[in-house]
CSV table of C-alpha atoms in Angstrom, one decimal:
chain,number,residue,atom,x,y,z
A,1,UNK,CA,-26.4,2.0,-4.0
A,2,UNK,CA,-26.3,-1.1,-1.9
A,3,UNK,CA,-24.0,-3.0,-4.2
A,4,UNK,CA,-22.8,-5.4,-1.6
A,5,UNK,CA,-25.3,-8.1,-1.7
A,6,UNK,CA,-24.0,-11.2,-3.5
A,7,UNK,CA,-22.1,-14.1,-2.3
A,8,UNK,CA,-19.6,-13.5,-5.0
A,9,UNK,CA,-18.7,-10.2,-3.3
A,10,UNK,CA,-18.3,-12.0,0.0
A,11,UNK,CA,-15.8,-14.3,-1.6
A,12,UNK,CA,-14.0,-11.2,-3.0
A,13,UNK,CA,-13.9,-9.6,0.4
A,14,UNK,CA,-12.7,-12.7,2.2
A,15,UNK,CA,-9.9,-13.2,-0.4
A,16,UNK,CA,-8.6,-9.7,0.3
A,17,UNK,CA,-9.0,-10.1,4.1
A,18,UNK,CA,-7.0,-13.3,3.9
A,19,UNK,CA,-4.1,-11.7,2.0
A,20,UNK,CA,-3.5,-8.6,4.1
A,21,UNK,CA,-1.6,-10.2,7.0
A,22,UNK,CA,0.9,-11.8,4.6
A,23,UNK,CA,1.2,-8.7,2.6
A,24,UNK,CA,2.0,-6.6,5.6
A,25,UNK,CA,4.4,-9.3,6.8
A,26,UNK,CA,6.3,-9.4,3.5
A,27,UNK,CA,6.5,-5.6,3.4
A,28,UNK,CA,7.4,-4.8,7.0
A,29,UNK,CA,9.1,-7.8,8.8
A,30,UNK,CA,12.9,-7.3,9.2
A,31,UNK,CA,12.8,-3.8,7.6
A,32,UNK,CA,15.0,-1.3,9.4
A,33,UNK,CA,13.2,0.6,12.2
A,34,UNK,CA,13.9,3.8,10.2
A,35,UNK,CA,11.1,2.5,7.9
A,36,UNK,CA,8.8,1.0,10.5
A,37,UNK,CA,9.0,3.2,13.6
A,38,UNK,CA,8.9,6.7,12.2
A,39,UNK,CA,5.7,8.6,11.7
A,40,UNK,CA,4.6,11.7,9.8
A,41,UNK,CA,5.0,14.1,12.7
A,42,UNK,CA,3.3,14.8,16.0
A,43,UNK,CA,0.2,12.8,16.7
A,44,UNK,CA,0.6,10.6,13.7
A,45,UNK,CA,1.1,6.9,13.4
A,46,UNK,CA,4.1,4.8,12.4
A,47,UNK,CA,3.6,1.6,10.4
A,48,UNK,CA,4.2,-0.2,13.8
A,49,UNK,CA,1.2,1.8,15.3
A,50,UNK,CA,-0.9,1.0,12.3
A,51,UNK,CA,-0.4,-2.8,12.7
A,52,UNK,CA,-1.4,-2.3,16.4
A,53,UNK,CA,-4.6,-0.5,15.2
A,54,UNK,CA,-5.4,-3.4,12.8
A,55,UNK,CA,-5.1,-5.8,15.8
A,56,UNK,CA,-7.3,-3.6,17.9
A,57,UNK,CA,-9.9,-3.6,15.2
A,58,UNK,CA,-9.8,-7.4,14.9
A,59,UNK,CA,-10.6,-7.5,18.7
A,60,UNK,CA,-13.2,-4.8,19.0
A,61,UNK,CA,-14.6,-3.8,15.6
A,62,UNK,CA,-15.5,-6.1,12.8
A,63,UNK,CA,-16.8,-9.4,14.2
A,64,UNK,CA,-18.3,-7.8,17.3
A,65,UNK,CA,-20.2,-5.3,15.1
A,66,UNK,CA,-21.4,-7.9,12.7
A,67,UNK,CA,-22.7,-9.9,15.7
A,68,UNK,CA,-24.2,-6.7,17.1
A,69,UNK,CA,-26.2,-6.1,13.9
A,70,UNK,CA,-27.4,-9.8,13.8
A,71,UNK,CA,-28.5,-9.5,17.5
A,72,UNK,CA,-29.8,-5.9,17.7
A,73,UNK,CA,-30.4,-4.7,14.2
A,74,UNK,CA,-30.6,-0.9,14.2
A,75,UNK,CA,-32.3,-0.6,17.6
A,76,UNK,CA,-29.1,0.0,19.4
A,77,UNK,CA,-26.0,1.9,18.0
A,78,UNK,CA,-22.6,0.2,18.0
A,79,UNK,CA,-20.4,1.2,20.8
A,80,UNK,CA,-18.0,4.0,19.5
A,81,UNK,CA,-14.6,2.8,18.4
A,82,UNK,CA,-11.7,4.0,20.4
A,83,UNK,CA,-9.0,5.2,17.9
A,84,UNK,CA,-6.4,5.2,20.7
A,85,UNK,CA,-6.9,1.5,21.4
A,86,UNK,CA,-3.8,0.5,19.4
A,87,UNK,CA,-1.6,1.7,22.3
A,88,UNK,CA,-3.0,-1.2,24.4
A,89,UNK,CA,-2.0,-3.6,21.7
A,90,UNK,CA,1.5,-2.3,21.0
A,91,UNK,CA,2.9,-1.7,24.5
A,92,UNK,CA,6.0,-3.8,25.1
A,93,UNK,CA,5.6,-5.6,21.8
A,94,UNK,CA,8.0,-5.9,18.8
A,95,UNK,CA,6.8,-5.5,15.2
A,96,UNK,CA,7.3,-9.2,14.4
A,97,UNK,CA,5.1,-10.0,17.4
A,98,UNK,CA,2.4,-7.7,16.2
A,99,UNK,CA,2.5,-9.1,12.7
A,100,UNK,CA,2.1,-12.6,14.1
A,101,UNK,CA,-0.7,-11.5,16.3
A,102,UNK,CA,-2.5,-9.8,13.4
A,103,UNK,CA,-2.2,-12.9,11.2
A,104,UNK,CA,-3.5,-15.1,14.1
A,105,UNK,CA,-6.5,-12.9,14.9
A,106,UNK,CA,-7.5,-12.4,11.2
A,107,UNK,CA,-7.5,-16.2,10.6
A,108,UNK,CA,-9.6,-16.7,13.7
A,109,UNK,CA,-12.0,-13.9,12.7
A,110,UNK,CA,-12.4,-15.2,9.1
A,111,UNK,CA,-13.2,-18.6,10.6
A,112,UNK,CA,-15.9,-16.9,12.8
A,113,UNK,CA,-17.2,-15.1,9.8
A,114,UNK,CA,-17.5,-18.3,7.9
A,115,UNK,CA,-19.3,-19.9,10.9
A,116,UNK,CA,-21.9,-17.2,10.8
A,117,UNK,CA,-22.9,-18.5,7.3
A,118,UNK,CA,-24.3,-15.2,6.2
A,119,UNK,CA,-26.9,-15.3,3.5
A,120,UNK,CA,-27.6,-12.7,0.8
A,121,UNK,CA,-30.5,-11.2,2.8
A,122,UNK,CA,-28.3,-10.8,5.9
A,123,UNK,CA,-26.2,-8.2,4.0
A,124,UNK,CA,-29.3,-6.0,3.8
A,125,UNK,CA,-29.8,-6.0,7.6
A,126,UNK,CA,-29.5,-2.5,9.1
A,127,UNK,CA,-27.4,-1.4,12.0
A,128,UNK,CA,-26.9,2.0,13.6
A,129,UNK,CA,-23.5,3.6,13.6
A,130,UNK,CA,-23.1,6.2,16.4
A,131,UNK,CA,-21.8,8.8,14.0
A,132,UNK,CA,-22.7,7.7,10.5
A,133,UNK,CA,-26.3,6.7,11.3
A,134,UNK,CA,-27.9,3.7,9.4
A,135,UNK,CA,-25.5,1.3,7.7
A,136,UNK,CA,-26.0,-2.2,6.4
A,137,UNK,CA,-24.2,-5.4,7.4
A,138,UNK,CA,-23.0,-5.5,3.8
A,139,UNK,CA,-21.5,-2.0,4.2
A,140,UNK,CA,-19.7,-3.2,7.4
A,141,UNK,CA,-18.2,-6.3,5.8
A,142,UNK,CA,-17.0,-4.3,2.7
A,143,UNK,CA,-15.5,-1.7,5.1
A,144,UNK,CA,-13.5,-4.4,6.8
A,145,UNK,CA,-11.7,-5.0,3.5
A,146,UNK,CA,-11.5,-1.4,2.5
A,147,UNK,CA,-10.1,-0.5,5.9
A,148,UNK,CA,-7.2,-2.9,5.3
A,149,UNK,CA,-6.6,-1.0,2.0
A,150,UNK,CA,-6.8,2.5,3.7
A,151,UNK,CA,-4.1,1.4,6.1
A,152,UNK,CA,-1.9,-0.1,3.4
A,153,UNK,CA,-2.3,3.2,1.6
A,154,UNK,CA,-1.4,5.0,4.9
A,155,UNK,CA,1.6,2.8,5.6
A,156,UNK,CA,3.0,3.4,2.1
A,157,UNK,CA,2.5,7.1,2.6
A,158,UNK,CA,4.2,7.1,6.0
A,159,UNK,CA,7.2,5.3,4.7
A,160,UNK,CA,7.5,7.5,1.6
A,161,UNK,CA,7.4,10.5,3.9
A,162,UNK,CA,10.7,9.4,5.3
A,163,UNK,CA,12.3,10.0,1.9
A,164,UNK,CA,10.7,13.3,1.2
A,165,UNK,CA,14.1,15.1,1.2
A,166,UNK,CA,16.1,12.3,-0.2
A,167,UNK,CA,14.2,12.1,-3.5
A,168,UNK,CA,14.8,15.8,-4.2
A,169,UNK,CA,13.1,17.1,-7.4
A,170,UNK,CA,11.4,13.7,-8.0
A,171,UNK,CA,8.9,14.5,-5.3
A,172,UNK,CA,6.7,16.2,-8.0
A,173,UNK,CA,6.3,12.9,-9.9
A,174,UNK,CA,5.5,10.8,-6.8
A,175,UNK,CA,1.8,11.0,-6.0
A,176,UNK,CA,2.3,9.6,-2.5
A,177,UNK,CA,4.4,12.6,-1.5
A,178,UNK,CA,1.4,14.9,-2.2
A,179,UNK,CA,-1.1,12.7,-0.4
A,180,UNK,CA,-2.5,14.5,2.7
A,181,UNK,CA,-4.2,11.6,4.4
A,182,UNK,CA,-7.8,12.6,3.9
A,183,UNK,CA,-9.4,10.5,6.7
A,184,UNK,CA,-12.1,12.3,8.6
A,185,UNK,CA,-11.8,11.5,12.3
A,186,UNK,CA,-14.6,9.5,13.8
B,1,UNK,CA,18.5,19.2,1.4
B,2,UNK,CA,20.6,16.4,-0.1
B,3,UNK,CA,20.0,14.1,2.8
B,4,UNK,CA,20.7,10.9,1.0
B,5,UNK,CA,24.5,10.5,1.4
B,6,UNK,CA,25.3,7.8,3.9
B,7,UNK,CA,25.8,4.1,3.4
B,8,UNK,CA,23.2,3.6,6.2
B,9,UNK,CA,20.6,5.1,3.9
B,10,UNK,CA,21.7,2.8,1.0
B,11,UNK,CA,21.1,-0.1,3.4
B,12,UNK,CA,17.7,1.3,4.2
B,13,UNK,CA,16.8,1.7,0.5
B,14,UNK,CA,18.0,-1.7,-0.5
B,15,UNK,CA,16.0,-3.3,2.4
B,16,UNK,CA,12.8,-1.8,1.0
B,17,UNK,CA,13.6,-2.6,-2.6
B,18,UNK,CA,14.2,-6.2,-1.5
B,19,UNK,CA,10.8,-6.4,0.2
B,20,UNK,CA,8.6,-4.9,-2.5
B,21,UNK,CA,8.3,-7.9,-4.8
B,22,UNK,CA,7.3,-10.3,-2.0
B,23,UNK,CA,4.8,-7.7,-0.6
B,24,UNK,CA,3.1,-7.3,-4.0
B,25,UNK,CA,3.1,-11.1,-4.4
B,26,UNK,CA,1.5,-11.7,-1.0
B,27,UNK,CA,-1.1,-9.0,-1.7
B,28,UNK,CA,-2.0,-9.8,-5.3
B,29,UNK,CA,-1.3,-13.4,-6.3
B,30,UNK,CA,-4.5,-15.5,-6.5
B,31,UNK,CA,-6.8,-12.6,-5.7
B,32,UNK,CA,-9.9,-12.6,-7.8
B,33,UNK,CA,-9.6,-10.5,-11.0
B,34,UNK,CA,-12.3,-8.2,-9.6
B,35,UNK,CA,-9.5,-6.8,-7.4
B,36,UNK,CA,-6.5,-7.1,-9.8
B,37,UNK,CA,-7.9,-6.2,-13.2
B,38,UNK,CA,-10.2,-3.3,-12.5
B,39,UNK,CA,-9.0,0.3,-12.7
B,40,UNK,CA,-10.2,3.7,-11.6
B,41,UNK,CA,-11.9,4.6,-14.9
B,42,UNK,CA,-10.8,5.5,-18.4
B,43,UNK,CA,-7.1,5.9,-18.9
B,44,UNK,CA,-6.2,4.7,-15.5
B,45,UNK,CA,-4.2,1.6,-14.4
B,46,UNK,CA,-5.3,-1.6,-12.8
B,47,UNK,CA,-3.0,-3.3,-10.2
B,48,UNK,CA,-2.0,-5.7,-13.1
B,49,UNK,CA,-0.9,-2.6,-15.2
B,50,UNK,CA,1.0,-1.2,-12.2
B,51,UNK,CA,3.1,-4.4,-11.9
B,52,UNK,CA,3.8,-4.2,-15.6
B,53,UNK,CA,5.0,-0.6,-15.1
B,54,UNK,CA,7.3,-1.7,-12.2
B,55,UNK,CA,8.8,-4.3,-14.6
B,56,UNK,CA,9.2,-1.7,-17.3
B,57,UNK,CA,11.1,0.6,-14.8
B,58,UNK,CA,13.4,-2.3,-13.8
B,59,UNK,CA,14.3,-2.6,-17.5
B,60,UNK,CA,14.6,1.0,-18.5
B,61,UNK,CA,14.8,3.3,-15.6
B,62,UNK,CA,16.8,2.7,-12.4
B,63,UNK,CA,20.0,0.9,-13.2
B,64,UNK,CA,20.3,2.4,-16.7
B,65,UNK,CA,19.9,5.9,-15.2
B,66,UNK,CA,22.4,5.2,-12.4
B,67,UNK,CA,24.9,4.0,-15.0
B,68,UNK,CA,24.1,7.0,-17.2
B,69,UNK,CA,25.0,9.4,-14.3
B,70,UNK,CA,28.2,7.5,-13.6
B,71,UNK,CA,29.2,7.7,-17.3
B,72,UNK,CA,27.8,11.1,-18.4
B,73,UNK,CA,27.3,13.1,-15.2
B,74,UNK,CA,25.0,16.0,-16.0
B,75,UNK,CA,26.4,16.6,-19.5
B,76,UNK,CA,23.6,14.6,-21.1
B,77,UNK,CA,20.0,14.4,-19.9
B,78,UNK,CA,18.5,11.0,-19.3
B,79,UNK,CA,16.3,9.6,-22.1
B,80,UNK,CA,12.7,10.5,-21.2
B,81,UNK,CA,10.8,7.6,-19.6
B,82,UNK,CA,7.9,6.2,-21.6
B,83,UNK,CA,4.9,5.9,-19.2
B,84,UNK,CA,3.2,3.6,-21.7
B,85,UNK,CA,6.0,1.1,-21.7
B,86,UNK,CA,4.1,-1.2,-19.4
B,87,UNK,CA,1.9,-2.3,-22.3
B,88,UNK,CA,4.9,-4.0,-23.8
B,89,UNK,CA,5.5,-5.9,-20.6
B,90,UNK,CA,1.9,-7.0,-19.9
B,91,UNK,CA,0.8,-8.2,-23.3
B,92,UNK,CA,-0.2,-11.8,-23.2
B,93,UNK,CA,1.0,-12.3,-19.6
B,94,UNK,CA,-0.9,-13.4,-16.5
B,95,UNK,CA,-0.5,-11.6,-13.2
B,96,UNK,CA,1.5,-14.5,-11.6
B,97,UNK,CA,3.9,-14.3,-14.6
B,98,UNK,CA,4.3,-10.5,-14.0
B,99,UNK,CA,4.9,-11.0,-10.3
B,100,UNK,CA,7.6,-13.6,-11.0
B,101,UNK,CA,9.2,-11.4,-13.6
B,102,UNK,CA,9.2,-8.4,-11.3
B,103,UNK,CA,10.8,-10.4,-8.5
B,104,UNK,CA,13.5,-11.8,-10.9
B,105,UNK,CA,14.4,-8.5,-12.3
B,106,UNK,CA,14.5,-6.7,-9.0
B,107,UNK,CA,16.9,-9.4,-7.6
B,108,UNK,CA,19.1,-9.0,-10.6
B,109,UNK,CA,19.1,-5.2,-10.4
B,110,UNK,CA,19.9,-5.2,-6.7
B,111,UNK,CA,22.8,-7.5,-7.5
B,112,UNK,CA,23.9,-5.0,-10.2
B,113,UNK,CA,23.5,-2.1,-7.8
B,114,UNK,CA,25.8,-3.9,-5.3
B,115,UNK,CA,28.4,-4.6,-8.0
B,116,UNK,CA,28.6,-0.9,-8.7
B,117,UNK,CA,30.0,-0.5,-5.1
B,118,UNK,CA,28.7,3.0,-4.8
B,119,UNK,CA,30.6,5.2,-2.4
B,120,UNK,CA,29.2,8.1,-0.3
B,121,UNK,CA,30.7,10.6,-2.8
B,122,UNK,CA,28.9,8.9,-5.7
B,123,UNK,CA,25.6,9.8,-4.2
B,124,UNK,CA,26.5,13.5,-4.7
B,125,UNK,CA,27.1,13.1,-8.4
B,126,UNK,CA,24.8,15.1,-10.6
B,127,UNK,CA,22.7,14.0,-13.5
B,128,UNK,CA,20.3,15.9,-15.7
B,129,UNK,CA,16.6,14.9,-15.8
B,130,UNK,CA,14.9,15.9,-19.1
B,131,UNK,CA,12.0,17.6,-17.2
B,132,UNK,CA,13.2,18.1,-13.6
B,133,UNK,CA,16.7,19.4,-14.3
B,134,UNK,CA,19.6,18.7,-12.0
B,135,UNK,CA,19.3,15.7,-9.7
B,136,UNK,CA,21.8,13.7,-7.8
B,137,UNK,CA,22.5,10.0,-8.0
B,138,UNK,CA,21.4,9.9,-4.3
B,139,UNK,CA,18.0,11.4,-5.3
B,140,UNK,CA,17.7,8.7,-8.0
B,141,UNK,CA,18.4,5.8,-5.7
B,142,UNK,CA,16.0,7.1,-3.1
B,143,UNK,CA,13.4,7.6,-5.8
B,144,UNK,CA,13.7,4.0,-6.8
B,145,UNK,CA,12.4,3.0,-3.3
B,146,UNK,CA,9.9,5.9,-3.0
B,147,UNK,CA,8.5,4.8,-6.4
B,148,UNK,CA,7.8,1.4,-5.1
B,149,UNK,CA,5.8,3.1,-2.3
B,150,UNK,CA,3.9,5.4,-4.6
B,151,UNK,CA,2.7,2.4,-6.6
B,152,UNK,CA,1.8,0.4,-3.4
B,153,UNK,CA,-0.1,3.5,-2.4
B,154,UNK,CA,-1.7,3.6,-5.9
B,155,UNK,CA,-2.6,-0.1,-5.9
B,156,UNK,CA,-4.3,0.1,-2.5
B,157,UNK,CA,-6.3,3.1,-3.8
B,158,UNK,CA,-7.3,1.4,-7.0
B,159,UNK,CA,-8.5,-1.6,-5.1
B,160,UNK,CA,-10.4,0.5,-2.5
B,161,UNK,CA,-12.1,2.3,-5.4
B,162,UNK,CA,-13.8,-1.0,-6.3
B,163,UNK,CA,-15.7,-0.9,-3.0
B,164,UNK,CA,-16.6,2.8,-3.1
B,165,UNK,CA,-20.3,2.0,-3.3
B,166,UNK,CA,-20.2,-1.2,-1.1
B,167,UNK,CA,-18.9,0.6,2.0
B,168,UNK,CA,-21.8,3.0,2.0
B,169,UNK,CA,-21.5,5.8,4.7
B,170,UNK,CA,-18.1,4.5,5.9
B,171,UNK,CA,-16.5,6.2,2.9
B,172,UNK,CA,-16.1,9.3,5.0
B,173,UNK,CA,-13.8,7.6,7.5
B,174,UNK,CA,-11.7,5.9,4.8
B,175,UNK,CA,-8.9,8.2,3.7
B,176,UNK,CA,-8.1,6.1,0.7
B,177,UNK,CA,-11.6,6.9,-0.7
B,178,UNK,CA,-10.8,10.6,-0.8
B,179,UNK,CA,-7.3,10.2,-2.3
B,180,UNK,CA,-7.2,11.8,-5.8
B,181,UNK,CA,-3.9,10.4,-7.0
B,182,UNK,CA,-1.8,13.5,-7.0
B,183,UNK,CA,1.0,12.4,-9.4
B,184,UNK,CA,2.0,15.1,-11.8
B,185,UNK,CA,2.5,13.5,-15.2
B,186,UNK,CA,6.1,13.5,-16.5
């Protein structure tokens, strides 16, 4: 089950992580706010909020947790992640500023990741998630990439939601209009 | 329910339609094939196939159907869309070629859309979908944009699927890993 052990997979992960900021930039920059600032209803996120969350994770989640495992193994659980942390990142900012900030932090963190020079055996090291229990460093690095994808998936769903009425009967043929989100809250 | 009637919304739609090719290009070009050529299992599409499908739709769906409504109203149903048409577009092509082709066709079709000089009353015109029944031209134009989003949603889900094992216990917190697709087949 621990499929994430080869260097080849690290290359694959890093390739995706390198592409995400440019993909979000190309999708979102200069779009009307009717696409980027609207959400799916009370207590949900807009694409703007999601970019703030990705920035928050670059600061507090991925590299800090990788380093935590390298230093502490599974003897001490990660500090819980604060899902409201994006508010701190977005306050007073514009979307272009957030997109620039995300790109800058991602580049910096990929450089830090490279400097850790992780070896195949490192990916088998165990850490302790405060809710999920034992995880491997390999799980964590793969989740960094999959987390980009879950939020790209979410952004496309939030944006499609804005056209729920406009598409009329076509809603039936548009899978994204039936997507209910699915994330379990940490 | 027919919310798609203002020029403002046409601007919003065109903005998204203009961004999609660059977003897919930034996400997919030069990614390892382990991201772009794998699918979700038998009879499912890879991101490569999805780009082929988007090209096919540029050829056979959006502009031809808009023109069909302008010429025939609801007196004659659209020709049914062939969901297998992407195979014709992808055969012998590389992903970079498909991304270039999609960008070229989209630009050309947005220029055609502009040349139609659609007026607010045009968005209320009715057409006849072979399966869905009566639809408006406004529904159709909005669906063009929402269809981009449903396939961006799909691509992020297909890619995330490749890391289903690798993320280990984190799967619970990644909504995209629970997404079942949802599209009703035409």
